[in-house]
Amino acid sequence: MTVHRTKLLIVGAGPAGYTAAIYGARANLQPLLVTGLQPGGQLTITTEVENYPGFARAIQGPDLVEQMREQAEHVGTRILSDTIVSVDLSGRPFEAVGDSGDTYRADTLVAATGAQARWLGLPFELAFNGAGVSACATCDGFFYRGKEVVVVGGGNTAVEEALYLANLAAKVTVVHRRDRFRAEPILQYRLAAHPRIAVVWNHVVEEILGQDEPVKAVTGVRLRDVGSGDTRDLAADGVFVAIGHDPATALFRGQVEMEAGGYIRISPWSTRTSVPGFFGAGDCAESVYRQAVVAAGMGCMAALEAEKFLADHAADAAVRVEERSTRAMIGAYV
């Protein structure tokens, strides 16, 4: 078992984590990044990324993550393939323990653990992920211009996704298992007034329909009436699952203030948390936009704030040493 000591520990290897590592390394903090179970986060299950700045042509999600990793290593980040299983934020240095048995001690810590979309749990859902099934309209809606799509869900997320997609798709059908939405009234009003949005009430998606040849693609969904049990097929080019996200923050629960839903609470226009020296970046602390570029920006903020935190504490420590030295000198002459 090894004990790793670092000024900056980053937990998570998505856009937030790698960007924090890049900025931390350039600030000479010698960051250590622990990848976790799914290095790259949700980008690893994303096919073409067209909205990340700097790439004139679409780049595959896994390729984008790999370039981030290479850049972080190039500027001096140590990257370890381990999964953090426990964290102690009760005092500094913070201490984390990996599944490997290794211990990590850090003066500052950035949580970049991300979030995961909730899925329906259907047999072909993951099989067609990236080939017609998505959990992010902002990410993938562009590919369904002029096509017909299905949105599954009944909360704010589902209605907002449907409204966004209605600006691109020829038709949007929202499938909800109940007879009314949970979304805010203003969102419901906008959805009801939109000519390209239809709603199928009291139904659930029982199966994703698709083809493997000549191109792997979704062709529709099989719906089941929750009352009668009757089924029917609905043609569609894409299915957007919008039943919420779960932030990966169980490690920190009970040790730091959190928002509803388990997101780490951060200060406005900052990544600072209720624990000094502990910062939250990306989808584990931000539930509104859920975009790679936003996560990367937060990773930058976290590293810069960690650098300032360490500098301020070093300055405070120097002042205390000088004060003690001064008092000792005065005592010697009294």
Short mmCIF file of C-alpha atoms in Angstrom, two decimals:
data_model
loop_
_atom_site.label_atom_id
_atom_site.label_comp_id
_atom_site.label_asym_id
_atom_site.label_seq_id
_atom_site.Cartn_x
_atom_site.Cartn_y
_atom_site.Cartn_z
CA MET A 1 0.00 0.00 0.00
CA THR A 2 1.30 3.44 -0.95
CA VAL A 3 0.73 6.85 0.61
CA HIS A 4 0.53 9.60 -2.02
CA ARG A 5 1.10 13.22 -0.94
CA THR A 6 0.04 16.16 -3.10
CA LYS A 7 -0.87 19.82 -2.96
CA LEU A 8 -3.87 19.21 -5.21
CA LEU A 9 -5.87 15.99 -5.46
CA ILE A 10 -8.49 15.73 -8.22
CA VAL A 11 -11.12 13.00 -8.05
CA GLY A 12 -12.68 12.34 -11.43
CA ALA A 13 -11.44 12.24 -15.02
CA GLY A 14 -13.96 14.15 -17.11
CA PRO A 15 -13.65 17.64 -18.61
CA ALA A 16 -13.78 19.25 -15.15
CA GLY A 17 -11.11 16.98 -13.69
CA TYR A 18 -8.70 17.15 -16.61
CA THR A 19 -9.03 20.94 -16.91
CA ALA A 20 -8.40 21.36 -13.18
CA ALA A 21 -5.34 19.16 -13.63
CA ILE A 22 -4.04 21.21 -16.56
CA TYR A 23 -4.36 24.51 -14.71
CA GLY A 24 -3.08 23.01 -11.46
CA ALA A 25 0.02 21.63 -13.16
CA ARG A 26 0.74 24.93 -14.87
CA ALA A 27 0.52 26.60 -11.45
CA ASN A 28 3.18 24.18 -10.19
CA LEU A 29 0.78 22.48 -7.76
CA GLN A 30 1.95 19.06 -9.00
CA PRO A 31 -1.62 17.72 -9.12
CA LEU A 32 -2.55 14.09 -8.75
CA LEU A 33 -5.68 12.93 -10.58
CA VAL A 34 -7.48 9.70 -9.68
CA THR A 35 -9.59 8.53 -12.63
CA GLY A 36 -12.37 6.51 -10.99
CA LEU A 37 -14.42 3.74 -12.58
CA GLN A 38 -15.35 5.61 -15.77
CA PRO A 39 -12.49 7.82 -16.96
CA GLY A 40 -13.94 10.47 -19.24
CA GLY A 41 -17.38 10.35 -17.67
CA GLN A 42 -20.40 10.83 -19.93
CA LEU A 43 -18.21 11.82 -22.89
CA THR A 44 -17.14 8.20 -23.20
CA ILE A 45 -20.67 7.26 -24.29
CA THR A 46 -21.04 10.28 -26.58
CA THR A 47 -20.45 9.81 -30.29
CA GLU A 48 -19.94 13.00 -32.29
CA VAL A 49 -19.22 16.18 -30.33
CA GLU A 50 -19.81 19.27 -32.46
CA ASN A 51 -20.20 21.95 -29.77
CA TYR A 52 -16.83 21.85 -28.00
CA PRO A 53 -14.76 24.91 -29.02
CA GLY A 54 -11.60 24.33 -31.01
CA PHE A 55 -12.79 21.49 -33.24
CA ALA A 56 -14.06 22.63 -36.63
CA ARG A 57 -15.08 19.06 -37.44
CA ALA A 58 -16.97 16.81 -35.07
CA ILE A 59 -14.82 14.79 -32.69
CA GLN A 60 -15.77 11.53 -31.03
CA GLY A 61 -16.39 11.86 -27.30
CA PRO A 62 -13.75 9.26 -26.28
CA ASP A 63 -11.19 10.94 -28.57
CA LEU A 64 -11.86 14.34 -26.97
CA VAL A 65 -11.34 12.87 -23.50
CA GLU A 66 -8.12 11.17 -24.59
CA GLN A 67 -6.74 14.49 -25.86
CA MET A 68 -7.59 16.09 -22.51
CA ARG A 69 -5.76 13.29 -20.72
CA GLU A 70 -2.68 13.64 -22.92
CA GLN A 71 -2.61 17.39 -22.38
CA ALA A 72 -2.90 17.00 -18.60
CA GLU A 73 -0.03 14.50 -18.56
CA HIS A 74 2.06 16.67 -20.88
CA VAL A 75 2.00 19.62 -18.47
CA GLY A 76 2.91 17.46 -15.48
CA THR A 77 -0.18 15.84 -13.96
CA ARG A 78 0.22 12.45 -12.31
CA ILE A 79 -2.74 10.27 -13.32
CA LEU A 80 -3.53 7.11 -11.37
CA SER A 81 -6.10 4.48 -12.29
CA ASP A 82 -7.80 3.95 -8.96
CA THR A 83 -11.25 4.47 -7.48
CA ILE A 84 -11.65 6.53 -4.33
CA VAL A 85 -13.87 4.66 -1.87
CA SER A 86 -13.72 7.02 1.13
CA VAL A 87 -12.80 10.63 1.84
CA ASP A 88 -12.20 12.41 5.14
CA LEU A 89 -12.83 16.17 4.93
CA SER A 90 -12.73 16.78 8.68
CA GLY A 91 -9.25 18.32 8.60
CA ARG A 92 -6.36 19.23 6.36
CA PRO A 93 -4.57 17.58 4.80
CA PHE A 94 -7.62 15.79 3.43
CA GLU A 95 -7.32 12.03 3.27
CA ALA A 96 -8.80 9.71 0.68
CA VAL A 97 -8.53 5.94 0.37
CA GLY A 98 -8.57 4.11 -2.94
CA ASP A 99 -10.00 0.74 -3.86
CA SER A 100 -6.37 -0.31 -4.34
CA GLY A 101 -5.68 0.31 -0.65
CA ASP A 102 -3.53 3.35 -1.40
CA THR A 103 -3.98 6.50 0.68
CA TYR A 104 -4.04 10.00 -0.77
CA ARG A 105 -3.25 13.05 1.37
CA ALA A 106 -3.89 16.47 -0.14
CA ASP A 107 -3.74 20.10 0.91
CA THR A 108 -6.63 20.86 -1.44
CA LEU A 109 -9.16 18.61 -3.14
CA VAL A 110 -11.31 19.05 -6.25
CA ALA A 111 -14.40 16.88 -6.62
CA ALA A 112 -14.99 16.34 -10.33
CA THR A 113 -16.95 13.11 -10.00
CA GLY A 114 -19.70 14.12 -12.45
CA ALA A 115 -23.23 12.80 -12.70
CA GLN A 116 -24.98 9.99 -14.49
CA ALA A 117 -28.20 10.12 -16.42
CA ARG A 118 -31.00 7.92 -15.15
CA TRP A 119 -31.96 5.33 -17.73
CA LEU A 120 -35.12 3.32 -18.25
CA GLY A 121 -33.35 -0.01 -17.86
CA LEU A 122 -34.57 -1.45 -21.15
CA PRO A 123 -32.66 -4.24 -22.93
CA PHE A 124 -31.88 -2.24 -26.11
CA GLU A 125 -31.44 1.14 -24.43
CA LEU A 126 -27.68 0.93 -24.06
CA ALA A 127 -27.31 -0.98 -27.32
CA PHE A 128 -28.60 2.07 -29.22
CA ASN A 129 -26.92 4.67 -27.02
CA GLY A 130 -25.30 7.07 -29.47
CA ALA A 131 -27.25 5.51 -32.34
CA GLY A 132 -30.60 7.11 -31.59
CA VAL A 133 -30.80 7.01 -27.80
CA SER A 134 -29.58 10.02 -25.81
CA ALA A 135 -29.97 11.71 -22.46
CA CYS A 136 -28.95 15.20 -23.62
CA ALA A 137 -30.94 17.23 -26.13
CA THR A 138 -28.44 20.09 -26.11
CA CYS A 139 -25.65 17.64 -26.95
CA ASP A 140 -27.37 15.57 -29.64
CA GLY A 141 -30.48 17.44 -30.79
CA PHE A 142 -28.62 18.92 -33.78
CA PHE A 143 -28.48 15.46 -35.39
CA TYR A 144 -32.30 15.23 -35.50
CA ARG A 145 -33.08 18.31 -37.56
CA GLY A 146 -36.26 17.67 -39.52
CA LYS A 147 -36.76 14.24 -37.92
CA GLU A 148 -39.21 12.79 -35.41
CA VAL A 149 -38.13 12.17 -31.82
CA VAL A 150 -39.56 10.89 -28.55
CA VAL A 151 -38.88 12.42 -25.15
CA VAL A 152 -39.52 10.25 -22.08
CA GLY A 153 -40.35 11.94 -18.76
CA GLY A 154 -42.67 14.38 -17.06
CA GLY A 155 -40.58 16.80 -15.00
CA ASN A 156 -38.83 20.06 -15.82
CA THR A 157 -36.02 18.23 -17.58
CA ALA A 158 -38.34 16.41 -19.97
CA VAL A 159 -40.38 19.50 -20.86
CA GLU A 160 -37.28 21.65 -21.34
CA GLU A 161 -35.71 18.97 -23.55
CA ALA A 162 -38.90 18.75 -25.63
CA LEU A 163 -39.04 22.53 -26.08
CA TYR A 164 -35.40 22.62 -27.14
CA LEU A 165 -35.85 19.75 -29.60
CA ALA A 166 -38.98 21.33 -31.08
CA ASN A 167 -36.73 24.04 -32.55
CA LEU A 168 -34.89 21.37 -34.51
CA ALA A 169 -37.07 18.30 -35.04
CA ALA A 170 -40.11 17.99 -37.30
CA LYS A 171 -42.13 16.47 -34.47
CA VAL A 172 -41.55 15.80 -30.76
CA THR A 173 -43.67 13.30 -28.85
CA VAL A 174 -43.46 13.38 -25.06
CA VAL A 175 -44.31 10.07 -23.39
CA HIS A 176 -45.31 10.30 -19.74
CA ARG A 177 -46.47 7.52 -17.43
CA ARG A 178 -48.97 9.77 -15.62
CA ASP A 179 -51.87 11.99 -16.70
CA ARG A 180 -50.16 15.26 -15.78
CA PHE A 181 -46.68 16.76 -15.73
CA ARG A 182 -44.64 17.61 -12.65
CA ALA A 183 -42.95 20.44 -14.53
CA GLU A 184 -43.42 24.11 -13.66
CA PRO A 185 -46.69 25.62 -14.97
CA ILE A 186 -44.97 28.09 -17.31
CA LEU A 187 -43.07 25.24 -18.99
CA GLN A 188 -46.26 23.22 -19.35
CA TYR A 189 -47.98 26.19 -20.97
CA ARG A 190 -45.18 26.63 -23.50
CA LEU A 191 -45.19 22.94 -24.33
CA ALA A 192 -48.97 22.81 -24.78
CA ALA A 193 -48.85 25.84 -27.09
CA HIS A 194 -46.11 24.45 -29.35
CA PRO A 195 -47.47 23.12 -32.67
CA ARG A 196 -44.74 20.49 -33.13
CA ILE A 197 -45.09 18.84 -29.71
CA ALA A 198 -47.57 16.07 -28.89
CA VAL A 199 -48.04 14.26 -25.58
CA VAL A 200 -48.91 10.60 -24.96
CA TRP A 201 -50.30 10.34 -21.44
CA ASN A 202 -50.42 7.26 -19.19
CA HIS A 203 -47.92 5.30 -21.25
CA VAL A 204 -44.43 3.95 -20.69
CA VAL A 205 -41.75 2.95 -23.18
CA GLU A 206 -41.54 -0.81 -23.04
CA GLU A 207 -38.98 -1.36 -25.78
CA ILE A 208 -36.60 0.56 -28.03
CA LEU A 209 -37.01 -0.51 -31.65
CA GLY A 210 -34.15 -0.33 -34.10
CA GLN A 211 -32.05 -1.84 -36.83
CA ASP A 212 -28.42 -2.93 -37.15
CA GLU A 213 -28.18 -2.82 -40.95
CA PRO A 214 -27.33 -0.99 -43.12
CA VAL A 215 -26.71 1.53 -40.35
CA LYS A 216 -27.35 1.00 -36.67
CA ALA A 217 -30.26 3.28 -35.80
CA VAL A 218 -33.42 3.65 -33.74
CA THR A 219 -36.64 3.22 -35.72
CA GLY A 220 -39.21 3.72 -32.97
CA VAL A 221 -40.50 2.74 -29.54
CA ARG A 222 -43.05 0.26 -28.22
CA LEU A 223 -45.47 1.94 -25.82
CA ARG A 224 -47.59 0.29 -23.14
CA ASP A 225 -50.74 1.78 -21.67
CA VAL A 226 -50.30 1.68 -17.88
CA GLY A 227 -54.03 1.17 -17.42
CA SER A 228 -55.07 -1.39 -20.01
CA GLY A 229 -51.69 -2.95 -20.71
CA ASP A 230 -52.23 -2.57 -24.46
CA THR A 231 -49.13 -1.92 -26.56
CA ARG A 232 -48.54 -0.02 -29.77
CA ASP A 233 -45.52 1.02 -31.79
CA LEU A 234 -44.58 4.63 -32.48
CA ALA A 235 -42.12 5.46 -35.26
CA ALA A 236 -39.23 7.74 -34.25
CA ASP A 237 -35.69 8.55 -35.32
CA GLY A 238 -34.46 9.30 -31.82
CA VAL A 239 -35.33 8.73 -28.17
CA PHE A 240 -34.33 11.19 -25.47
CA VAL A 241 -34.53 9.85 -21.93
CA ALA A 242 -35.20 12.78 -19.60
CA ILE A 243 -35.98 11.31 -16.20
CA GLY A 244 -33.20 13.08 -14.32
CA HIS A 245 -29.55 12.77 -13.33
CA ASP A 246 -27.83 11.48 -10.19
CA PRO A 247 -24.65 13.30 -9.11
CA ALA A 248 -21.81 11.02 -8.03
CA THR A 249 -21.38 12.62 -4.61
CA ALA A 250 -21.98 9.78 -2.16
CA LEU A 251 -18.31 10.01 -1.11
CA PHE A 252 -18.86 13.48 0.32
CA ARG A 253 -22.34 13.10 1.80
CA GLY A 254 -22.58 14.33 5.39
CA GLN A 255 -19.24 16.15 5.18
CA VAL A 256 -20.11 19.15 3.00
CA GLU A 257 -23.25 21.17 2.34
CA MET A 258 -25.31 19.86 -0.58
CA GLU A 259 -28.20 21.05 -2.71
CA ALA A 260 -31.42 19.14 -3.28
CA GLY A 261 -30.69 16.01 -5.25
CA GLY A 262 -27.22 15.56 -3.78
CA TYR A 263 -25.33 18.20 -5.78
CA ILE A 264 -22.39 19.79 -3.93
CA ARG A 265 -23.31 23.33 -2.91
CA ILE A 266 -20.86 25.91 -4.24
CA SER A 267 -20.67 29.68 -3.79
CA PRO A 268 -22.03 31.86 -6.62
CA TRP A 269 -19.49 32.37 -9.43
CA SER A 270 -17.10 30.10 -7.59
CA THR A 271 -16.33 26.43 -6.93
CA ARG A 272 -15.78 26.97 -3.20
CA THR A 273 -17.77 24.72 -0.87
CA SER A 274 -18.61 24.87 2.83
CA VAL A 275 -15.30 23.07 3.55
CA PRO A 276 -12.25 25.36 3.07
CA GLY A 277 -9.83 23.88 0.56
CA PHE A 278 -12.46 21.57 -0.96
CA PHE A 279 -13.87 22.56 -4.37
CA GLY A 280 -16.68 21.19 -6.52
CA ALA A 281 -16.47 21.30 -10.32
CA GLY A 282 -18.58 20.00 -13.16
CA ASP A 283 -21.79 17.99 -13.08
CA CYS A 284 -21.39 16.93 -9.44
CA ALA A 285 -21.92 20.58 -8.46
CA GLU A 286 -23.85 22.03 -11.43
CA SER A 287 -27.29 20.69 -12.37
CA VAL A 288 -28.51 23.21 -14.95
CA TYR A 289 -26.34 23.13 -18.08
CA ARG A 290 -24.60 19.73 -17.94
CA GLN A 291 -22.24 20.59 -20.80
CA ALA A 292 -18.62 19.54 -21.23
CA VAL A 293 -17.49 23.11 -21.89
CA VAL A 294 -19.18 24.32 -18.67
CA ALA A 295 -17.54 21.52 -16.69
CA ALA A 296 -14.16 22.43 -18.17
CA GLY A 297 -14.65 26.07 -17.18
CA MET A 298 -15.47 25.02 -13.64
CA GLY A 299 -12.37 22.83 -13.55
CA CYS A 300 -10.30 25.90 -14.46
CA MET A 301 -11.98 27.90 -11.68
CA ALA A 302 -11.37 25.15 -9.13
CA ALA A 303 -7.65 24.94 -9.89
CA LEU A 304 -7.21 28.72 -9.74
CA GLU A 305 -9.13 28.90 -6.48
CA ALA A 306 -7.06 26.03 -5.04
CA GLU A 307 -3.87 27.89 -6.00
CA LYS A 308 -5.10 31.07 -4.27
CA PHE A 309 -6.19 29.10 -1.21
CA LEU A 310 -2.74 27.56 -0.84
CA ALA A 311 -1.00 30.89 -1.43
CA ASP A 312 -3.16 32.64 1.19
CA HIS A 313 -2.51 29.92 3.76
CA ALA A 314 1.22 29.97 3.05
CA ALA A 315 1.23 33.74 3.58
CA ASP A 316 -0.75 33.38 6.82
CA ALA A 317 1.67 30.72 8.05
CA ALA A 318 4.65 32.98 7.26
CA VAL A 319 3.05 35.83 9.22
CA ARG A 320 2.49 33.58 12.22
CA VAL A 321 6.12 32.41 12.13
CA GLU A 322 7.30 36.02 11.94
CA GLU A 323 5.06 37.02 14.85
CA ARG A 324 6.38 34.16 16.99
CA SER A 325 9.95 35.14 16.11
CA THR A 326 9.28 38.77 17.01
CA ARG A 327 7.72 37.82 20.35
CA ALA A 328 10.72 35.61 21.12
CA MET A 329 13.15 38.45 20.37
CA ILE A 330 11.20 40.87 22.54
CA GLY A 331 11.12 38.31 25.33
CA ALA A 332 14.87 37.94 25.15
CA TYR A 333 15.37 41.66 25.90
CA VAL A 334 12.78 41.93 28.68
#
